[in-house]
Coordinates of C-alpha atoms and ligand atoms in Angstrom, one line a residue:
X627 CA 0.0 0.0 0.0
X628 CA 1.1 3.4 -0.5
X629 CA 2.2 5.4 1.8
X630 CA -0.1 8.5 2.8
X631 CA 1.6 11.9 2.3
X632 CA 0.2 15.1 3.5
X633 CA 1.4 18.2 1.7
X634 CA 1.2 21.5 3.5
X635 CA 1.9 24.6 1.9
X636 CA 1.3 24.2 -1.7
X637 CA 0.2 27.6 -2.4
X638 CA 3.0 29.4 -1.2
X639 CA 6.4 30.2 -3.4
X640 CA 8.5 27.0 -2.2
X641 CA 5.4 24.7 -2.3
X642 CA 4.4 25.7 -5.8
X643 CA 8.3 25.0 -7.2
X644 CA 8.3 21.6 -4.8
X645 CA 4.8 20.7 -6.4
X646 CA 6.3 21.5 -9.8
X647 CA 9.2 19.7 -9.1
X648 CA 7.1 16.6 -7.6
X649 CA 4.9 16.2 -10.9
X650 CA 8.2 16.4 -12.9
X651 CA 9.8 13.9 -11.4
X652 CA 6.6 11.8 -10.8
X653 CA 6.7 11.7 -7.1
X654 CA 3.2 12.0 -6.6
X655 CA 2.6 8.2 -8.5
X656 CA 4.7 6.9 -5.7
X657 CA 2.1 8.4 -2.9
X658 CA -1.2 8.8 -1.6
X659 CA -0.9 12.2 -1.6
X660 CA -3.7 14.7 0.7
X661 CA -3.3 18.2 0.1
X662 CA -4.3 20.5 3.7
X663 CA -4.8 23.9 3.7
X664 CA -4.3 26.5 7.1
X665 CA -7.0 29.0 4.8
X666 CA -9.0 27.2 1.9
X667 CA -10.3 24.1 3.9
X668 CA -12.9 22.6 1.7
X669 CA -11.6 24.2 -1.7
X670 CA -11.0 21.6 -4.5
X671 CA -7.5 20.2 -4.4
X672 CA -4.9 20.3 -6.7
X673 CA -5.1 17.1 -9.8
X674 CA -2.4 15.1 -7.8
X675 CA -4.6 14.8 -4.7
X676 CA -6.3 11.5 -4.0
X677 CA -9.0 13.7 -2.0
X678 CA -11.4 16.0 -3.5
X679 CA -11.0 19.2 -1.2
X680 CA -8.3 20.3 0.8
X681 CA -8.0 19.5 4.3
X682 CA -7.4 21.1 7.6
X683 CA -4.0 21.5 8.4
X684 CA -5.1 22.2 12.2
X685 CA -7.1 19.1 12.4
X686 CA -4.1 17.2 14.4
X687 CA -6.7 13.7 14.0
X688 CA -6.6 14.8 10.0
X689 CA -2.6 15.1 10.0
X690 CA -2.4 12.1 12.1
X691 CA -3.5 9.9 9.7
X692 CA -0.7 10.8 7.0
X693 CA 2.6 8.6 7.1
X694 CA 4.3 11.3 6.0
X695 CA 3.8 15.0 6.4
X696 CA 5.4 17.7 4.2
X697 CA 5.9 20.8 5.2
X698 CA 6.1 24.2 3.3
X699 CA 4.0 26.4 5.4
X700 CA 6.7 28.2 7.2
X701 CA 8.3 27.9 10.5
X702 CA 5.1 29.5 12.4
X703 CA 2.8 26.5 10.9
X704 CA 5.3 24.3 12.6
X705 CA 5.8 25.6 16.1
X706 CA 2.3 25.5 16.5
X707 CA 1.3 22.0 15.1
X708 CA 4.7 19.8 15.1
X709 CA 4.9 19.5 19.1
X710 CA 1.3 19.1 19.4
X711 CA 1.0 16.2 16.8
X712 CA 4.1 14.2 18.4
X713 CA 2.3 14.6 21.4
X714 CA -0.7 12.6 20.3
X715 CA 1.5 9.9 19.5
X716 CA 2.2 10.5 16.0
X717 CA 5.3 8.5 14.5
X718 CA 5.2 9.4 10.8
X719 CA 7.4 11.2 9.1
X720 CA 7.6 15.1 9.2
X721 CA 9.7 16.6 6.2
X722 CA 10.1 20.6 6.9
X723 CA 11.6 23.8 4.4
X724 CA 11.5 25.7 7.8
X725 CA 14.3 26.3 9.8
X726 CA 12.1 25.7 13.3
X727 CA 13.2 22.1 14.1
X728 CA 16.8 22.2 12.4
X729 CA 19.0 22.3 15.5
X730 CA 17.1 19.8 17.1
X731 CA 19.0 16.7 18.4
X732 CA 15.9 14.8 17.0
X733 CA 16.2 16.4 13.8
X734 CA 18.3 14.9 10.8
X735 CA 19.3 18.2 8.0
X736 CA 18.7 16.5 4.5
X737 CA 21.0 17.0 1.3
X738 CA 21.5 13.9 0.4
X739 CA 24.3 14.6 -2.9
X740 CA 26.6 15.1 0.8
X741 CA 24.8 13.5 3.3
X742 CA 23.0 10.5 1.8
X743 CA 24.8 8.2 4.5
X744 CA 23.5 10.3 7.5
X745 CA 20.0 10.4 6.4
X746 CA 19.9 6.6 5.8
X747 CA 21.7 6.4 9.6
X748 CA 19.3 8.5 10.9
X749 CA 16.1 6.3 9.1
X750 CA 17.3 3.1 10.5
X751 CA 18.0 4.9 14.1
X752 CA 14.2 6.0 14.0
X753 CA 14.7 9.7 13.5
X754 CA 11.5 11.1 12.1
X755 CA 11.7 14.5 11.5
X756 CA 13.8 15.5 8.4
X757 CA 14.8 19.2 7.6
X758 CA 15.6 21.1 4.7
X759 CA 18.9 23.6 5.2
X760 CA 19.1 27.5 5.2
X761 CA 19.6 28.1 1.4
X762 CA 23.3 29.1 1.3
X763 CA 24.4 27.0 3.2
X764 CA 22.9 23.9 0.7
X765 CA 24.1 26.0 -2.2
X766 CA 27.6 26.2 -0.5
X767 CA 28.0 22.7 0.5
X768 CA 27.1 21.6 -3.1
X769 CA 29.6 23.8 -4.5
X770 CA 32.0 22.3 -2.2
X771 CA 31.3 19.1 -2.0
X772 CA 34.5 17.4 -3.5
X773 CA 37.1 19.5 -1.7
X774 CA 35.0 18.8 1.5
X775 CA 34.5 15.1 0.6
X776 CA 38.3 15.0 0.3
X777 CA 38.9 16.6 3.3
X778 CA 41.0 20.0 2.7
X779 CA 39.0 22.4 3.5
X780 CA 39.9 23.5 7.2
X781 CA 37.3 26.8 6.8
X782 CA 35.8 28.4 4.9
X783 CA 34.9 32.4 4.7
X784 CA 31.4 33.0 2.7
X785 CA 30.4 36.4 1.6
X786 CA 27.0 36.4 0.6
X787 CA 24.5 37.8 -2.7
X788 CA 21.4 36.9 -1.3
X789 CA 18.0 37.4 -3.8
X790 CA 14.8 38.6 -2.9
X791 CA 12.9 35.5 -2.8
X792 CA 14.9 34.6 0.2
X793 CA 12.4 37.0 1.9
X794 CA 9.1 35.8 0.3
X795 CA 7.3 36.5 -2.8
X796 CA 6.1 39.6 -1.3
X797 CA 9.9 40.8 -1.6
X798 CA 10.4 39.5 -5.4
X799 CA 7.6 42.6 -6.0
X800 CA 9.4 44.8 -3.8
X801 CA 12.4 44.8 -5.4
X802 CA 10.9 45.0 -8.8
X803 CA 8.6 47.5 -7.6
X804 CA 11.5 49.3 -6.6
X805 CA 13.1 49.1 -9.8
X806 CA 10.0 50.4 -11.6
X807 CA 9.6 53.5 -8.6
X808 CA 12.8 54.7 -9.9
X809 CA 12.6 54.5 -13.4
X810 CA 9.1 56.4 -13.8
X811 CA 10.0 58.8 -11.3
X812 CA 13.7 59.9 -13.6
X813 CA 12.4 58.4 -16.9
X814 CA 13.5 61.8 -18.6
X815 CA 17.1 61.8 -17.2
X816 CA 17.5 58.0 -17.0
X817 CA 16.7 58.0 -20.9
X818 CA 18.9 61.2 -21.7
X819 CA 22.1 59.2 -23.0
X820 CA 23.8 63.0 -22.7
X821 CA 22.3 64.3 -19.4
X822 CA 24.2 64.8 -16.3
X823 CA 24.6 61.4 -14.4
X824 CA 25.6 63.3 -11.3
X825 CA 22.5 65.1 -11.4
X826 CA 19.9 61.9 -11.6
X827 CA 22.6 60.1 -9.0
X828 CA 22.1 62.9 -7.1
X829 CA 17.6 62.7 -7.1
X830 CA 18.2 58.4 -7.0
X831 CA 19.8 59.1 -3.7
X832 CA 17.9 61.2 -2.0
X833 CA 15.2 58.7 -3.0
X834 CA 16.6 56.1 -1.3
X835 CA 17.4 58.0 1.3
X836 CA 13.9 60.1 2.1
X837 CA 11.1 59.3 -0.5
X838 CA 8.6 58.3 2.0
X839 CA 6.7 56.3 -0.8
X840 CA 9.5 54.3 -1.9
X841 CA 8.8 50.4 -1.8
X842 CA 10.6 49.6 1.5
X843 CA 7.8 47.8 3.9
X844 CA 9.3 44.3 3.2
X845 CA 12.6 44.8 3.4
X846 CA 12.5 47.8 5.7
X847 CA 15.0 49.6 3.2
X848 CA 15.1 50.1 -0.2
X849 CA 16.8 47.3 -1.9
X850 CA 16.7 48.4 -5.5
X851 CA 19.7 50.2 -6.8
X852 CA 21.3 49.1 -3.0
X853 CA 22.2 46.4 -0.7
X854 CA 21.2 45.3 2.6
X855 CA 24.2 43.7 4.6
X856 CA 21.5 42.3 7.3
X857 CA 19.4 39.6 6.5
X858 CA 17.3 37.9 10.1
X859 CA 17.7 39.0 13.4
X860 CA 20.6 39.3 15.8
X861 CA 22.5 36.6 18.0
X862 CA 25.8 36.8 19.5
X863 CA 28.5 38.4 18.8
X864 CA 27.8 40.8 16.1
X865 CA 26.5 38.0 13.6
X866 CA 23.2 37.7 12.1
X867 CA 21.5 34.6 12.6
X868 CA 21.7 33.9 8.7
X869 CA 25.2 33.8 9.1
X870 CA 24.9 32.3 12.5
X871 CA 23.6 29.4 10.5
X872 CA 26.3 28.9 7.7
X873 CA 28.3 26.7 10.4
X874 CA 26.0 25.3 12.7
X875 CA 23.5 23.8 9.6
X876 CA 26.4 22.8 7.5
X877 CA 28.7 20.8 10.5
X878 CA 25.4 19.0 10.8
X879 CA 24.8 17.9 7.7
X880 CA 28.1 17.1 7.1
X881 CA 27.5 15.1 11.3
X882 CA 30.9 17.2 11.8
X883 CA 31.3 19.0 15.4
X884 CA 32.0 22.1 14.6
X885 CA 35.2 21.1 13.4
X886 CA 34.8 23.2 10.1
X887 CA 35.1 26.9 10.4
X888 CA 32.6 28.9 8.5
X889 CA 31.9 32.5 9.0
X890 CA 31.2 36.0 6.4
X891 CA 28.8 38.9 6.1
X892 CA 25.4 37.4 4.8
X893 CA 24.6 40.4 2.0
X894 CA 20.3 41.0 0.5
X895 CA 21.3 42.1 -2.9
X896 CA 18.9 42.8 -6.0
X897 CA 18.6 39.6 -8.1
X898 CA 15.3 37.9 -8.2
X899 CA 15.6 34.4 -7.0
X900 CA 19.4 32.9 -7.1
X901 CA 22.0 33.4 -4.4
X902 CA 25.6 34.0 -5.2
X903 CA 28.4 33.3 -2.9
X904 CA 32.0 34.1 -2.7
X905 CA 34.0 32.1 -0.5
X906 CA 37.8 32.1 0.6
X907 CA 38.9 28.4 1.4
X908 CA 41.1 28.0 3.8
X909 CA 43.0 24.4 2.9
X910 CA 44.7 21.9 4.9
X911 CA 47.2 21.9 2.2
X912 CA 48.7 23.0 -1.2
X913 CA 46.1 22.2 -3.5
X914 CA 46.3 23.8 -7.4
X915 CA 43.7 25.6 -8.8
X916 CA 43.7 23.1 -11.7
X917 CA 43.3 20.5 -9.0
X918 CA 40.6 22.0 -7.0
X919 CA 38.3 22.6 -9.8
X920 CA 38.4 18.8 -11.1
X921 CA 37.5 18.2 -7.2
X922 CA 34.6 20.3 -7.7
X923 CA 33.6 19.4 -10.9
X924 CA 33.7 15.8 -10.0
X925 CA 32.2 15.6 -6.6
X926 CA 28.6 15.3 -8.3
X927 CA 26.4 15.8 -11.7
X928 CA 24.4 19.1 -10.6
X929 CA 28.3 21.1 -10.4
X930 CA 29.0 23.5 -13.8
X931 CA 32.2 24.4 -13.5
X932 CA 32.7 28.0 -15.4
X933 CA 35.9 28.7 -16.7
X934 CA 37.5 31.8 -15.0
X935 CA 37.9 34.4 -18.0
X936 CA 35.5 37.2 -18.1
X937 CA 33.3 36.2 -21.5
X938 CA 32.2 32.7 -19.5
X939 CA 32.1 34.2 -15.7
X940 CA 29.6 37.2 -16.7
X941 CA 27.2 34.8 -19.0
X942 CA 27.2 32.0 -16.7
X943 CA 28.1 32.2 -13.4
X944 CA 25.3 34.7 -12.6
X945 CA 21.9 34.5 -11.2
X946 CA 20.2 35.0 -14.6
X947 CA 22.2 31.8 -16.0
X948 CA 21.8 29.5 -12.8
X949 CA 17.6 30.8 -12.0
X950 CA 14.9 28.1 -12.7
X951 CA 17.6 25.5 -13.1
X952 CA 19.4 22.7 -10.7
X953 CA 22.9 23.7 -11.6
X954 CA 25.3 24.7 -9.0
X955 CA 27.2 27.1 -10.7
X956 CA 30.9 27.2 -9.5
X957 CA 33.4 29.7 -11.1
X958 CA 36.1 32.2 -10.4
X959 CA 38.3 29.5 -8.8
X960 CA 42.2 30.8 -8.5
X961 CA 44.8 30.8 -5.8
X962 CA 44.6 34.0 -3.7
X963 CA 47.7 36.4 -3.1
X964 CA 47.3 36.3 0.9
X965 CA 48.3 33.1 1.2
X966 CA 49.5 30.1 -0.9
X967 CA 46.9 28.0 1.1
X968 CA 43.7 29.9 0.3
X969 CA 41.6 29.7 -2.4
X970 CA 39.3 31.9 -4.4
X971 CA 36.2 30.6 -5.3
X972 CA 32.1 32.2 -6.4
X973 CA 29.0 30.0 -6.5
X974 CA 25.7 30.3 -7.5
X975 CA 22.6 28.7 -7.2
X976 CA 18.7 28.9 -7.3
X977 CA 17.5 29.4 -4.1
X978 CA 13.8 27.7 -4.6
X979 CA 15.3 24.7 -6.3
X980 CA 18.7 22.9 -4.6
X981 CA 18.2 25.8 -1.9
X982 CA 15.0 24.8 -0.5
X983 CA 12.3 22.2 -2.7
X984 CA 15.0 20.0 -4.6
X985 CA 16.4 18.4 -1.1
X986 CA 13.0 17.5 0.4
X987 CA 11.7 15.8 -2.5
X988 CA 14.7 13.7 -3.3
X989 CA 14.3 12.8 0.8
X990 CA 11.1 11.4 -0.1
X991 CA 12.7 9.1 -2.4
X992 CA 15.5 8.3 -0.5
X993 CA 12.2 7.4 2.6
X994 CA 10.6 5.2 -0.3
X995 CA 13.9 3.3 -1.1
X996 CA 15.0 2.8 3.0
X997 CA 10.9 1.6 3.3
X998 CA 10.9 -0.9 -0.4
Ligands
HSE1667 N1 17.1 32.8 4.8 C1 17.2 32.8 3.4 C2 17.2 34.2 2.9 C3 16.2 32.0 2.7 O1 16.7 35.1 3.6 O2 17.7 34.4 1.8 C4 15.8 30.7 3.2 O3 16.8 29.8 3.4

């Protein structure tokens, strides 16, 4: 018999590329899949339902029937209904985009092209609750994951070009929203090849700087024509919590104990839906550029490797080239003047796809093979 899969979350941005993603790859003829709904109880269910309507996704006797739950609601949806539903003695599966249960000890972080072994430890030692990583950190470790498979990496430093659809749909608009503001507002000067530049620098500024109906609500800035160097809230020691997470998530994944190093400044930036990366590798020993790019390029089949001249760098390791695509994107890779140890390397990847859908989905087929 099948096994009965509850999807939560359908409607939102990561839902909708997972459900894409699911009918692509035909996950769904593998389950007996219910779709629930926190808003549109009742409403008629997407084709690949084996239910009419949606169901509640508060009902806890509804969700408790599932074998498997998966989650794309956000992490609010599960601090309210994950305890609650263990605590009615639910054993299935719960399979999560949100960050909520990912430093649990009962947790197991899922990206299997590195961590394959782990999740299949963590199946047979009963673990039910499978996570899906913070986005960079995913996109990193799959950039990485021959040098870190072979062991030279000691840490790493990650600078951040985070899109807007790290922050919600709501902050794709904003952004483009933004863009538009400042193009009818200067459309004269903006389109007068021989005006004064200084001039509409000078008006784009103060924009950004004062225009009280500039798109900023999201974001709480303007991010068009500017950067944010925040993204979440504060912890300790200066760092953001985004960056907070670039070492906890990936020693986890990797079942390391903090052993690998990873710090940098986590940077919002205007691209649409790909996050870009440039890291400094720190390596346990002389390793040649030529050497650590056939490490990269070998480690697994979703790696590009972009050849580090300008003509192949600006058409293809960028967010237009890698967005709506599984490629891992991994370019600019050189040996860096500071020291003959530490490498230069840029990656970039779409944030939806490997950085959020692409690793829950495969877990569900990596569930049906550990359950055949
Ligand atoms: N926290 C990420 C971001 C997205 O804001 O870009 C989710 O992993």
């Amino acid at each position: 018999m099948a096994l009965k899969l509850g999807f939560i979350g359908a409607r939102g941005m990561v839902g909708r590329v997972l459900l894409e993603r699911m009918r692509q790859e035909k996950d769904f003829e593998h389950f007996d899949t219910i779709f629930f709904s926190t808003s549109q109880v009742g409403q008629p269910a997407p084709e690949d339902s084996c239910e009419e309507k949606l169901w509640d996704a508060h009902s806890i006797e509804s969700l408790s029937q599932m074998d498997v739950i998966i989650s794309c609601q956000g992490g609010d949806y599960t601090n309210e209904l994950h305890s609650p539903l263990r605590q009615s003695g639910w054993k299935g599966y719960w399979v999560d985009a949100a960050s909520t249960l990912r430093m649990s000890s009962d947790s197991c972080l899922v990206l299997d092209p590195i961590n394959k072994n782990l999740i299949k430890e963590s199946l047979r030692n009963g673990t039910l609750d499978f996570v899906g990583s913070n986005c960079t950190v995913s996109l990193m470790l799959l950039a990485l994951a021959g040098p870190l498979k072979e062991g030279v990496v000691e840490w790493v430093n990650s600078h951040t070009y985070q899109a807007a659809s790290g922050g919600g749909a709501a902050h794709m608009r904003e952004l483009l929203k933004g863009m538009g503001y400042l193009y009818k507002k200067h459309q004269n000067l903006i389109d007068d090849d021989r005006g004064d530049i200084l001039a509409l620098d000078h008006l784009i500024s103060e924009d950004l700087r004062n225009a009280s109906d500039f798109p900023k609500e999201k974001f709480g800035a303007p991010l068009a024509a500017n950067l944010l160097p925040w993204i979440d809230s504060a912890v300790e020691m200066g760092q953001t919590r985004e960056e907070w997470k670039g070492m906890v998530e990936a020693n986890k994944i990797l079942g390391l104990n903090d052993s690998l190093g990873v710090d940098g400044t986590c940077v919002r930036v205007g691209a649409l839906r790909s996050h870009s990366q440039a890291l400094t590798l720190k390596l346990k020993k002389s390793v040649s550029a030529d050497e650590l790019e056939k490490m990269i390029g070998d480690a697994h089949e979703w790696v590009d490797v972009v050849a580090n001249n300008k003509e192949a760098t600006i058409k293809d390791l960028t967010p237009a080239a890698a967005s709506g695509t599984l490629r891992i994107k991994v370019g600019r890779i050189r040996p860096m003047k500071l020291s003959p140890d530490m490498m230069n390397v840029f990656t970039v990847g779409d944030q939806l796809l490997w950085g959020a859908a692409e690793p829950l989905r495969r877990f569900l087929r990596i569930l049906l093979e550990d359950k055949a």
